[in-house]
């Protein structure tokens, strides 16, 4: 039997798109060897969020009631007591806890926030990582979303299942926040008994993103730690959160095409056609041009409307080009960074 549980904090259809951010950075506090106070700097780049939840995962080696801590964000205390929503004791004695805070009325977005955690304990407390999940309002978009957080410890051959809300059988996106003890550990993700993906070659804290046409919002989703003869320690996989969502549109989708490259003396001139093939406006598209390790172009396009096509002309010195030219369009789709890349057919020299 798996130890622990995931508690659902969002389970509905919302107006807008998913905002998702996490910090995969371990911090140790308290005891005799570590500082009492630690900080995380969290950049929230969306200007306004309707909902926002902060999940903090911690690991300790003494009873929960012997730990005192205070959590604050930008000078505002959000808790003075160590009272996690989920407590799970592992087979090696470590206690895993998950604290989830509703920051919907605290964080308005559009800035960098300072999360401060102070801890008093006789033994060190490890903050394994933090995660932010919220909803950014977009009038023309609705999203079915299920976000569950906590801590589930899976030994080999054990599985954890969660039943999703009834919905139409349409593809969706899945995000798993988890800690894997060894690259030899294998984790199967199954839906209604059918294996969709086997996760392998992961080590430590990871945020796994899955987007698969066979992954639908409806049904019973299971995560199984496969039995293995390989030796690794600890033996269990830790699952901290599961985010599953489906939007009613595909969002922005940027494509690029090279449309001519010419040389005049020591100058190279190049034209790019940039198009938004999606059904939503794409904001803050960064275009970067590289040759080997040299950055030749860095251009920011404020917005590209759905179906809009732009032509951008760039100039740079031929002497800066040492290999094939690579251009990348970097943008965000539903909170996730996407990179579209084009290359010249051969060395331009």
mmCIF file of C-alpha atoms in Angstrom:
data_model
loop_
_atom_site.group_PDB
_atom_site.id
_atom_site.type_symbol
_atom_site.label_atom_id
_atom_site.label_comp_id
_atom_site.label_asym_id
_atom_site.label_seq_id
_atom_site.Cartn_x
_atom_site.Cartn_y
_atom_site.Cartn_z
ATOM 1 C CA UNK A 1 0.000 0.000 0.000
ATOM 2 C CA UNK A 2 1.349 3.455 -0.882
ATOM 3 C CA UNK A 3 1.878 5.841 2.018
ATOM 4 C CA UNK A 4 0.315 9.292 2.005
ATOM 5 C CA UNK A 5 -2.214 10.927 -0.299
ATOM 6 C CA UNK A 6 -2.850 13.784 -2.715
ATOM 7 C CA UNK A 7 -5.605 16.260 -1.832
ATOM 8 C CA UNK A 8 -7.532 18.052 -4.563
ATOM 9 C CA UNK A 9 -7.372 21.866 -4.438
ATOM 10 C CA UNK A 10 -8.747 22.756 -7.884
ATOM 11 C CA UNK A 11 -11.310 20.548 -9.601
ATOM 12 C CA UNK A 12 -13.555 22.474 -11.951
ATOM 13 C CA UNK A 13 -13.866 24.322 -15.233
ATOM 14 C CA UNK A 14 -12.303 27.774 -14.990
ATOM 15 C CA UNK A 15 -12.235 30.828 -17.212
ATOM 16 C CA UNK A 16 -8.649 31.249 -18.332
ATOM 17 C CA UNK A 17 -5.436 29.297 -18.727
ATOM 18 C CA UNK A 18 -3.153 27.465 -16.302
ATOM 19 C CA UNK A 19 -0.238 29.265 -14.679
ATOM 20 C CA UNK A 20 2.428 26.803 -13.508
ATOM 21 C CA UNK A 21 5.846 27.433 -11.988
ATOM 22 C CA UNK A 22 8.130 25.418 -9.733
ATOM 23 C CA UNK A 23 11.522 25.699 -8.065
ATOM 24 C CA UNK A 24 13.581 22.500 -8.079
ATOM 25 C CA UNK A 25 15.973 23.709 -5.421
ATOM 26 C CA UNK A 26 16.664 21.865 -2.161
ATOM 27 C CA UNK A 27 17.183 23.896 1.001
ATOM 28 C CA UNK A 28 18.148 22.676 4.502
ATOM 29 C CA UNK A 29 17.163 24.608 7.617
ATOM 30 C CA UNK A 30 17.424 24.172 11.395
ATOM 31 C CA UNK A 31 19.351 21.620 13.438
ATOM 32 C CA UNK A 32 22.898 22.431 14.491
ATOM 33 C CA UNK A 33 24.498 22.823 11.080
ATOM 34 C CA UNK A 34 22.129 24.874 8.955
ATOM 35 C CA UNK A 35 20.703 28.408 9.051
ATOM 36 C CA UNK A 36 17.307 29.090 10.627
ATOM 37 C CA UNK A 37 16.069 31.225 7.747
ATOM 38 C CA UNK A 38 15.987 30.528 4.013
ATOM 39 C CA UNK A 39 14.667 32.429 1.008
ATOM 40 C CA UNK A 40 13.178 31.572 -2.363
ATOM 41 C CA UNK A 41 12.764 34.226 -5.044
ATOM 42 C CA UNK A 42 9.643 33.514 -7.076
ATOM 43 C CA UNK A 43 9.098 35.386 -10.333
ATOM 44 C CA UNK A 44 5.405 35.628 -11.255
ATOM 45 C CA UNK A 45 5.451 37.014 -14.784
ATOM 46 C CA UNK A 46 1.665 37.136 -15.277
ATOM 47 C CA UNK A 47 0.094 40.445 -14.254
ATOM 48 C CA UNK A 48 -3.101 39.057 -12.699
ATOM 49 C CA UNK A 49 -4.077 35.604 -11.459
ATOM 50 C CA UNK A 50 -7.575 34.571 -10.345
ATOM 51 C CA UNK A 51 -6.348 31.636 -8.266
ATOM 52 C CA UNK A 52 -2.906 30.699 -6.992
ATOM 53 C CA UNK A 53 -1.725 27.869 -4.734
ATOM 54 C CA UNK A 54 1.746 27.462 -3.234
ATOM 55 C CA UNK A 55 2.890 23.934 -2.349
ATOM 56 C CA UNK A 56 5.943 23.446 -0.093
ATOM 57 C CA UNK A 57 7.375 19.939 0.337
ATOM 58 C CA UNK A 58 9.538 19.262 3.397
ATOM 59 C CA UNK A 59 11.343 16.216 4.814
ATOM 60 C CA UNK A 60 12.295 15.807 8.475
ATOM 61 C CA UNK A 61 13.572 13.135 10.859
ATOM 62 C CA UNK A 62 11.670 13.980 14.013
ATOM 63 C CA UNK A 63 8.001 14.258 15.015
ATOM 64 C CA UNK A 64 6.058 17.029 13.314
ATOM 65 C CA UNK A 65 5.025 18.574 16.647
ATOM 66 C CA UNK A 66 8.679 19.296 17.497
ATOM 67 C CA UNK A 67 9.146 21.632 14.527
ATOM 68 C CA UNK A 68 8.323 25.339 14.704
ATOM 69 C CA UNK A 69 8.402 27.482 11.615
ATOM 70 C CA UNK A 70 7.103 30.617 10.010
ATOM 71 C CA UNK A 71 6.363 31.157 6.330
ATOM 72 C CA UNK A 72 5.978 34.630 4.854
ATOM 73 C CA UNK A 73 5.811 36.176 1.415
ATOM 74 C CA UNK A 74 6.906 39.770 0.849
ATOM 75 C CA UNK A 75 6.673 40.541 4.569
ATOM 76 C CA UNK A 76 3.222 39.010 5.060
ATOM 77 C CA UNK A 77 3.053 35.976 7.372
ATOM 78 C CA UNK A 78 0.973 33.191 5.848
ATOM 79 C CA UNK A 79 1.569 30.661 8.645
ATOM 80 C CA UNK A 80 3.149 30.573 12.104
ATOM 81 C CA UNK A 81 2.667 26.864 12.790
ATOM 82 C CA UNK A 82 3.993 23.655 11.307
ATOM 83 C CA UNK A 83 0.656 22.094 10.366
ATOM 84 C CA UNK A 84 0.969 20.329 7.011
ATOM 85 C CA UNK A 85 -2.115 19.072 5.166
ATOM 86 C CA UNK A 86 -0.423 15.736 4.377
ATOM 87 C CA UNK A 87 2.061 13.784 6.533
ATOM 88 C CA UNK A 88 3.631 10.568 5.276
ATOM 89 C CA UNK A 89 6.275 8.530 7.133
ATOM 90 C CA UNK A 90 8.665 6.537 4.960
ATOM 91 C CA UNK A 91 10.050 3.055 5.565
ATOM 92 C CA UNK A 92 13.412 4.568 6.578
ATOM 93 C CA UNK A 93 11.880 6.851 9.202
ATOM 94 C CA UNK A 94 11.888 10.146 7.305
ATOM 95 C CA UNK A 95 8.660 12.127 7.527
ATOM 96 C CA UNK A 96 7.452 13.798 4.342
ATOM 97 C CA UNK A 97 5.036 16.719 4.660
ATOM 98 C CA UNK A 98 3.172 18.931 2.202
ATOM 99 C CA UNK A 99 1.937 22.444 3.013
ATOM 100 C CA UNK A 100 -0.453 24.072 0.529
ATOM 101 C CA UNK A 101 -1.263 27.780 0.818
ATOM 102 C CA UNK A 102 -3.982 29.657 -1.045
ATOM 103 C CA UNK A 103 -2.281 32.852 -2.238
ATOM 104 C CA UNK A 104 -5.134 34.029 -4.467
ATOM 105 C CA UNK A 105 -5.631 37.213 -2.411
ATOM 106 C CA UNK A 106 -1.948 37.731 -1.632
ATOM 107 C CA UNK A 107 -0.101 37.459 -4.941
ATOM 108 C CA UNK A 108 -1.324 39.720 -7.738
ATOM 109 C CA UNK A 109 1.445 38.861 -10.178
ATOM 110 C CA UNK A 110 3.767 40.836 -12.368
ATOM 111 C CA UNK A 111 6.788 40.912 -10.019
ATOM 112 C CA UNK A 112 9.343 38.852 -8.120
ATOM 113 C CA UNK A 113 8.188 37.723 -4.669
ATOM 114 C CA UNK A 114 10.401 36.740 -1.748
ATOM 115 C CA UNK A 115 9.292 33.619 0.099
ATOM 116 C CA UNK A 116 10.920 33.423 3.539
ATOM 117 C CA UNK A 117 10.891 30.252 5.654
ATOM 118 C CA UNK A 118 12.269 30.248 9.196
ATOM 119 C CA UNK A 119 12.615 26.964 11.048
ATOM 120 C CA UNK A 120 13.430 25.895 14.614
ATOM 121 C CA UNK A 121 14.108 22.189 15.090
ATOM 122 C CA UNK A 122 16.667 19.968 16.804
ATOM 123 C CA UNK A 123 17.337 18.158 13.524
ATOM 124 C CA UNK A 124 17.563 19.616 9.999
ATOM 125 C CA UNK A 125 14.413 20.067 7.940
ATOM 126 C CA UNK A 126 14.849 19.759 4.172
ATOM 127 C CA UNK A 127 12.673 21.852 1.882
ATOM 128 C CA UNK A 128 12.566 19.556 -1.139
ATOM 129 C CA UNK A 129 11.034 22.129 -3.482
ATOM 130 C CA UNK A 130 8.121 24.469 -4.088
ATOM 131 C CA UNK A 131 5.407 24.725 -6.724
ATOM 132 C CA UNK A 132 2.943 27.409 -7.827
ATOM 133 C CA UNK A 133 -0.259 26.538 -9.690
ATOM 134 C CA UNK A 134 -2.894 29.094 -10.604
ATOM 135 C CA UNK A 135 -5.339 30.406 -13.170
ATOM 136 C CA UNK A 136 -4.797 33.428 -15.422
ATOM 137 C CA UNK A 137 -8.063 34.896 -16.647
ATOM 138 C CA UNK A 138 -8.485 34.876 -20.437
ATOM 139 C CA UNK A 139 -12.040 35.738 -21.467
ATOM 140 C CA UNK A 140 -12.260 33.556 -24.577
ATOM 141 C CA UNK A 141 -10.678 30.455 -22.998
ATOM 142 C CA UNK A 142 -12.101 27.886 -20.590
ATOM 143 C CA UNK A 143 -10.058 25.098 -18.996
ATOM 144 C CA UNK A 144 -11.022 21.920 -17.220
ATOM 145 C CA UNK A 145 -8.452 21.496 -14.462
ATOM 146 C CA UNK A 146 -7.681 19.121 -11.628
ATOM 147 C CA UNK A 147 -4.813 19.966 -9.261
ATOM 148 C CA UNK A 148 -3.978 17.649 -6.368
ATOM 149 C CA UNK A 149 -1.018 18.078 -4.008
ATOM 150 C CA UNK A 150 0.421 16.244 -1.019
ATOM 151 C CA UNK A 151 2.905 13.405 -0.731
ATOM 152 C CA UNK A 152 2.609 9.779 -1.852
ATOM 153 C CA UNK A 153 5.512 7.357 -1.283
ATOM 154 C CA UNK A 154 5.573 4.428 -3.723
ATOM 155 C CA UNK A 155 7.767 1.395 -3.093
ATOM 156 C CA UNK A 156 8.538 -0.925 -6.038
ATOM 157 C CA UNK A 157 5.406 -2.746 -7.324
ATOM 158 C CA UNK A 158 3.095 -0.195 -5.652
ATOM 159 C CA UNK A 159 0.753 2.138 -7.531
ATOM 160 C CA UNK A 160 -1.353 5.176 -6.734
ATOM 161 C CA UNK A 161 -4.659 5.806 -8.527
ATOM 162 C CA UNK A 162 -6.828 8.872 -8.753
ATOM 163 C CA UNK A 163 -10.229 9.078 -10.426
ATOM 164 C CA UNK A 164 -10.806 12.124 -12.579
ATOM 165 C CA UNK A 165 -14.002 14.107 -12.954
ATOM 166 C CA UNK A 166 -16.350 12.959 -15.734
ATOM 167 C CA UNK A 167 -15.718 14.822 -18.965
ATOM 168 C CA UNK A 168 -15.613 14.442 -22.697
ATOM 169 C CA UNK A 169 -12.951 12.031 -23.928
ATOM 170 C CA UNK A 170 -10.577 14.644 -25.296
ATOM 171 C CA UNK A 171 -6.768 14.877 -25.027
ATOM 172 C CA UNK A 172 -5.320 16.794 -22.090
ATOM 173 C CA UNK A 173 -1.998 17.764 -20.522
ATOM 174 C CA UNK A 174 -0.462 16.263 -17.408
ATOM 175 C CA UNK A 175 2.215 17.549 -15.045
ATOM 176 C CA UNK A 176 3.791 15.359 -12.338
ATOM 177 C CA UNK A 177 5.928 16.884 -9.575
ATOM 178 C CA UNK A 178 7.998 14.048 -8.120
ATOM 179 C CA UNK A 179 11.296 12.897 -6.629
ATOM 180 C CA UNK A 180 12.979 9.827 -8.115
ATOM 181 C CA UNK A 181 15.840 8.157 -6.163
ATOM 182 C CA UNK A 182 17.676 6.570 -9.106
ATOM 183 C CA UNK A 183 17.916 6.613 -12.880
ATOM 184 C CA UNK A 184 17.178 2.882 -12.687
ATOM 185 C CA UNK A 185 13.709 3.479 -11.235
ATOM 186 C CA UNK A 186 10.885 3.031 -13.760
ATOM 187 C CA UNK A 187 7.476 4.688 -13.358
ATOM 188 C CA UNK A 188 4.468 3.704 -15.490
ATOM 189 C CA UNK A 189 1.676 6.214 -16.102
ATOM 190 C CA UNK A 190 -1.533 4.411 -17.048
ATOM 191 C CA UNK A 191 -5.065 5.540 -17.882
ATOM 192 C CA UNK A 192 -7.898 3.034 -17.451
ATOM 193 C CA UNK A 193 -5.344 0.205 -17.378
ATOM 194 C CA UNK A 194 -3.482 1.256 -20.550
ATOM 195 C CA UNK A 195 0.120 2.382 -20.168
ATOM 196 C CA UNK A 196 0.545 5.825 -21.738
ATOM 197 C CA UNK A 197 4.139 6.543 -20.774
ATOM 198 C CA UNK A 198 7.034 4.910 -18.910
ATOM 199 C CA UNK A 199 9.220 7.458 -17.160
ATOM 200 C CA UNK A 200 12.903 6.517 -16.976
ATOM 201 C CA UNK A 201 16.343 8.069 -16.557
ATOM 202 C CA UNK A 202 15.077 10.592 -14.000
ATOM 203 C CA UNK A 203 17.061 11.511 -10.909
ATOM 204 C CA UNK A 204 16.041 13.723 -8.024
ATOM 205 C CA UNK A 205 13.288 16.304 -8.028
ATOM 206 C CA UNK A 206 11.623 16.574 -11.441
ATOM 207 C CA UNK A 207 8.645 18.201 -13.087
ATOM 208 C CA UNK A 208 7.429 15.789 -15.771
ATOM 209 C CA UNK A 209 5.180 17.202 -18.515
ATOM 210 C CA UNK A 210 3.080 14.844 -20.622
ATOM 211 C CA UNK A 211 0.955 15.733 -23.631
ATOM 212 C CA UNK A 212 -0.389 12.672 -25.421
ATOM 213 C CA UNK A 213 -3.463 12.106 -27.644
ATOM 214 C CA UNK A 214 -4.219 8.968 -25.614
ATOM 215 C CA UNK A 215 -4.233 10.943 -22.355
ATOM 216 C CA UNK A 216 -7.792 12.113 -21.707
ATOM 217 C CA UNK A 217 -9.363 14.023 -18.848
ATOM 218 C CA UNK A 218 -11.803 11.248 -17.976
ATOM 219 C CA UNK A 219 -11.061 7.904 -16.286
ATOM 220 C CA UNK A 220 -8.766 6.428 -13.637
ATOM 221 C CA UNK A 221 -5.170 7.607 -13.783
ATOM 222 C CA UNK A 222 -2.544 5.404 -12.090
ATOM 223 C CA UNK A 223 1.132 5.928 -11.342
ATOM 224 C CA UNK A 224 3.089 2.730 -10.719
ATOM 225 C CA UNK A 225 6.634 2.297 -9.420
ATOM 226 C CA UNK A 226 7.728 -0.746 -11.381
ATOM 227 C CA UNK A 227 9.472 -3.646 -9.589
ATOM 228 C CA UNK A 228 13.210 -3.700 -10.243
ATOM 229 C CA UNK A 229 16.163 -5.863 -9.310
ATOM 230 C CA UNK A 230 18.453 -2.826 -9.416
ATOM 231 C CA UNK A 231 19.746 -1.581 -6.061
ATOM 232 C CA UNK A 232 19.014 2.020 -5.146
ATOM 233 C CA UNK A 233 18.256 3.923 -1.957
ATOM 234 C CA UNK A 234 15.794 5.013 -0.837
ATOM 235 C CA UNK A 235 13.563 2.501 -2.548
ATOM 236 C CA UNK A 236 10.490 4.684 -2.802
ATOM 237 C CA UNK A 237 9.428 7.288 -5.371
ATOM 238 C CA UNK A 238 7.848 10.458 -3.930
ATOM 239 C CA UNK A 239 4.898 12.020 -5.789
ATOM 240 C CA UNK A 240 4.123 15.575 -4.670
ATOM 241 C CA UNK A 241 1.464 16.828 -7.057
ATOM 242 C CA UNK A 242 -0.567 15.984 -10.114
ATOM 243 C CA UNK A 243 -1.870 18.693 -12.443
ATOM 244 C CA UNK A 244 -4.209 17.709 -15.251
ATOM 245 C CA UNK A 245 -5.887 20.210 -17.573
ATOM 246 C CA UNK A 246 -7.630 20.560 -20.936
ATOM 247 C CA UNK A 247 -8.404 23.819 -22.710
ATOM 248 C CA UNK A 248 -11.074 24.521 -25.320
ATOM 249 C CA UNK A 249 -8.482 25.885 -27.783
ATOM 250 C CA UNK A 250 -4.925 25.073 -28.825
ATOM 251 C CA UNK A 251 -3.466 28.456 -27.894
ATOM 252 C CA UNK A 252 -0.687 30.368 -29.683
ATOM 253 C CA UNK A 253 1.541 28.416 -32.074
ATOM 254 C CA UNK A 254 4.509 30.205 -33.635
ATOM 255 C CA UNK A 255 6.237 29.046 -36.817
ATOM 256 C CA UNK A 256 9.155 30.609 -38.703
ATOM 257 C CA UNK A 257 10.492 30.358 -42.241
ATOM 258 C CA UNK A 258 13.746 31.685 -43.706
ATOM 259 C CA UNK A 259 12.956 33.862 -46.703
ATOM 260 C CA UNK A 260 16.254 34.752 -48.231
ATOM 261 C CA UNK A 261 19.805 35.400 -47.120
ATOM 262 C CA UNK A 262 22.211 37.693 -48.989
ATOM 263 C CA UNK A 263 25.782 38.916 -48.558
ATOM 264 C CA UNK A 264 27.003 42.408 -49.391
ATOM 265 C CA UNK A 265 30.642 42.943 -48.553
ATOM 266 C CA UNK A 266 31.080 42.224 -44.856
ATOM 267 C CA UNK A 267 27.346 42.359 -44.149
ATOM 268 C CA UNK A 268 24.871 39.493 -44.052
ATOM 269 C CA UNK A 269 21.157 40.232 -44.530
ATOM 270 C CA UNK A 270 18.450 37.742 -43.620
ATOM 271 C CA UNK A 271 14.640 37.756 -43.713
ATOM 272 C CA UNK A 272 12.358 35.709 -41.454
ATOM 273 C CA UNK A 273 8.636 35.123 -41.872
ATOM 274 C CA UNK A 274 7.041 34.609 -38.466
ATOM 275 C CA UNK A 275 3.450 33.403 -38.239
ATOM 276 C CA UNK A 276 1.027 32.571 -35.433
ATOM 277 C CA UNK A 277 -0.755 29.387 -36.529
ATOM 278 C CA UNK A 278 -2.722 29.167 -33.273
ATOM 279 C CA UNK A 279 -6.070 30.572 -32.207
ATOM 280 C CA UNK A 280 -4.907 33.018 -29.473
ATOM 281 C CA UNK A 281 -2.669 36.086 -29.530
ATOM 282 C CA UNK A 282 0.933 35.277 -28.616
ATOM 283 C CA UNK A 283 2.623 37.845 -26.390
ATOM 284 C CA UNK A 284 6.340 38.531 -25.894
ATOM 285 C CA UNK A 285 7.880 36.356 -28.601
ATOM 286 C CA UNK A 286 11.678 36.392 -28.396
ATOM 287 C CA UNK A 287 13.617 35.709 -31.602
ATOM 288 C CA UNK A 288 17.239 34.677 -31.112
ATOM 289 C CA UNK A 289 19.772 34.099 -33.911
ATOM 290 C CA UNK A 290 22.929 32.116 -33.204
ATOM 291 C CA UNK A 291 26.028 30.886 -34.961
ATOM 292 C CA UNK A 292 27.933 28.383 -32.830
ATOM 293 C CA UNK A 293 28.050 30.191 -29.462
ATOM 294 C CA UNK A 294 27.693 33.702 -30.910
ATOM 295 C CA UNK A 295 24.374 35.486 -30.418
ATOM 296 C CA UNK A 296 23.808 37.539 -33.559
ATOM 297 C CA UNK A 297 20.167 38.563 -33.082
ATOM 298 C CA UNK A 298 17.983 39.143 -30.039
ATOM 299 C CA UNK A 299 14.579 40.569 -30.924
ATOM 300 C CA UNK A 300 11.355 40.797 -28.868
ATOM 301 C CA UNK A 301 7.966 40.985 -30.604
ATOM 302 C CA UNK A 302 5.313 42.341 -28.233
ATOM 303 C CA UNK A 303 2.403 40.384 -29.724
ATOM 304 C CA UNK A 304 1.358 38.390 -32.780
ATOM 305 C CA UNK A 305 -2.370 37.959 -33.325
ATOM 306 C CA UNK A 306 -3.897 34.612 -34.282
ATOM 307 C CA UNK A 307 -3.326 34.099 -38.021
ATOM 308 C CA UNK A 308 -1.020 37.118 -38.286
ATOM 309 C CA UNK A 309 2.177 36.934 -40.343
ATOM 310 C CA UNK A 310 5.184 39.201 -39.811
ATOM 311 C CA UNK A 311 8.405 39.719 -41.745
ATOM 312 C CA UNK A 312 11.531 40.626 -39.786
ATOM 313 C CA UNK A 313 14.782 41.686 -41.465
ATOM 314 C CA UNK A 314 18.113 41.315 -39.680
ATOM 315 C CA UNK A 315 21.676 42.398 -40.439
ATOM 316 C CA UNK A 316 24.939 41.235 -38.904
ATOM 317 C CA UNK A 317 28.633 41.059 -39.699
ATOM 318 C CA UNK A 318 29.812 38.107 -41.797
ATOM 319 C CA UNK A 319 32.882 37.713 -39.579
ATOM 320 C CA UNK A 320 30.577 36.789 -36.666
ATOM 321 C CA UNK A 321 29.223 33.788 -38.574
ATOM 322 C CA UNK A 322 31.377 30.706 -37.948
ATOM 323 C CA UNK A 323 28.888 27.890 -38.626
ATOM 324 C CA UNK A 324 25.292 27.188 -39.631
ATOM 325 C CA UNK A 325 22.828 29.865 -38.555
ATOM 326 C CA UNK A 326 20.114 28.855 -36.093
ATOM 327 C CA UNK A 327 17.048 30.983 -35.327
ATOM 328 C CA UNK A 328 14.761 30.257 -32.392
ATOM 329 C CA UNK A 329 11.349 31.697 -31.518
ATOM 330 C CA UNK A 330 10.816 31.422 -27.749
ATOM 331 C CA UNK A 331 7.332 31.975 -26.346
ATOM 332 C CA UNK A 332 4.848 30.625 -23.795
ATOM 333 C CA UNK A 333 1.807 28.486 -24.439
ATOM 334 C CA UNK A 334 -0.501 28.022 -21.437
ATOM 335 C CA UNK A 335 2.328 28.770 -19.028
ATOM 336 C CA UNK A 336 4.865 26.451 -20.675
ATOM 337 C CA UNK A 337 7.895 27.628 -22.617
ATOM 338 C CA UNK A 338 7.908 26.560 -26.265
ATOM 339 C CA UNK A 339 10.817 26.870 -28.723
ATOM 340 C CA UNK A 340 10.433 26.755 -32.515
ATOM 341 C CA UNK A 341 13.712 26.444 -34.419
ATOM 342 C CA UNK A 342 14.868 26.892 -38.023
ATOM 343 C CA UNK A 343 18.362 26.455 -39.488
ATOM 344 C CA UNK A 344 20.150 27.490 -42.655
ATOM 345 C CA UNK A 345 20.752 24.533 -44.979
ATOM 346 C CA UNK A 346 24.549 24.661 -44.623
ATOM 347 C CA UNK A 347 27.490 26.754 -43.434
ATOM 348 C CA UNK A 348 26.930 30.293 -44.720
ATOM 349 C CA UNK A 349 30.636 31.000 -45.263
#
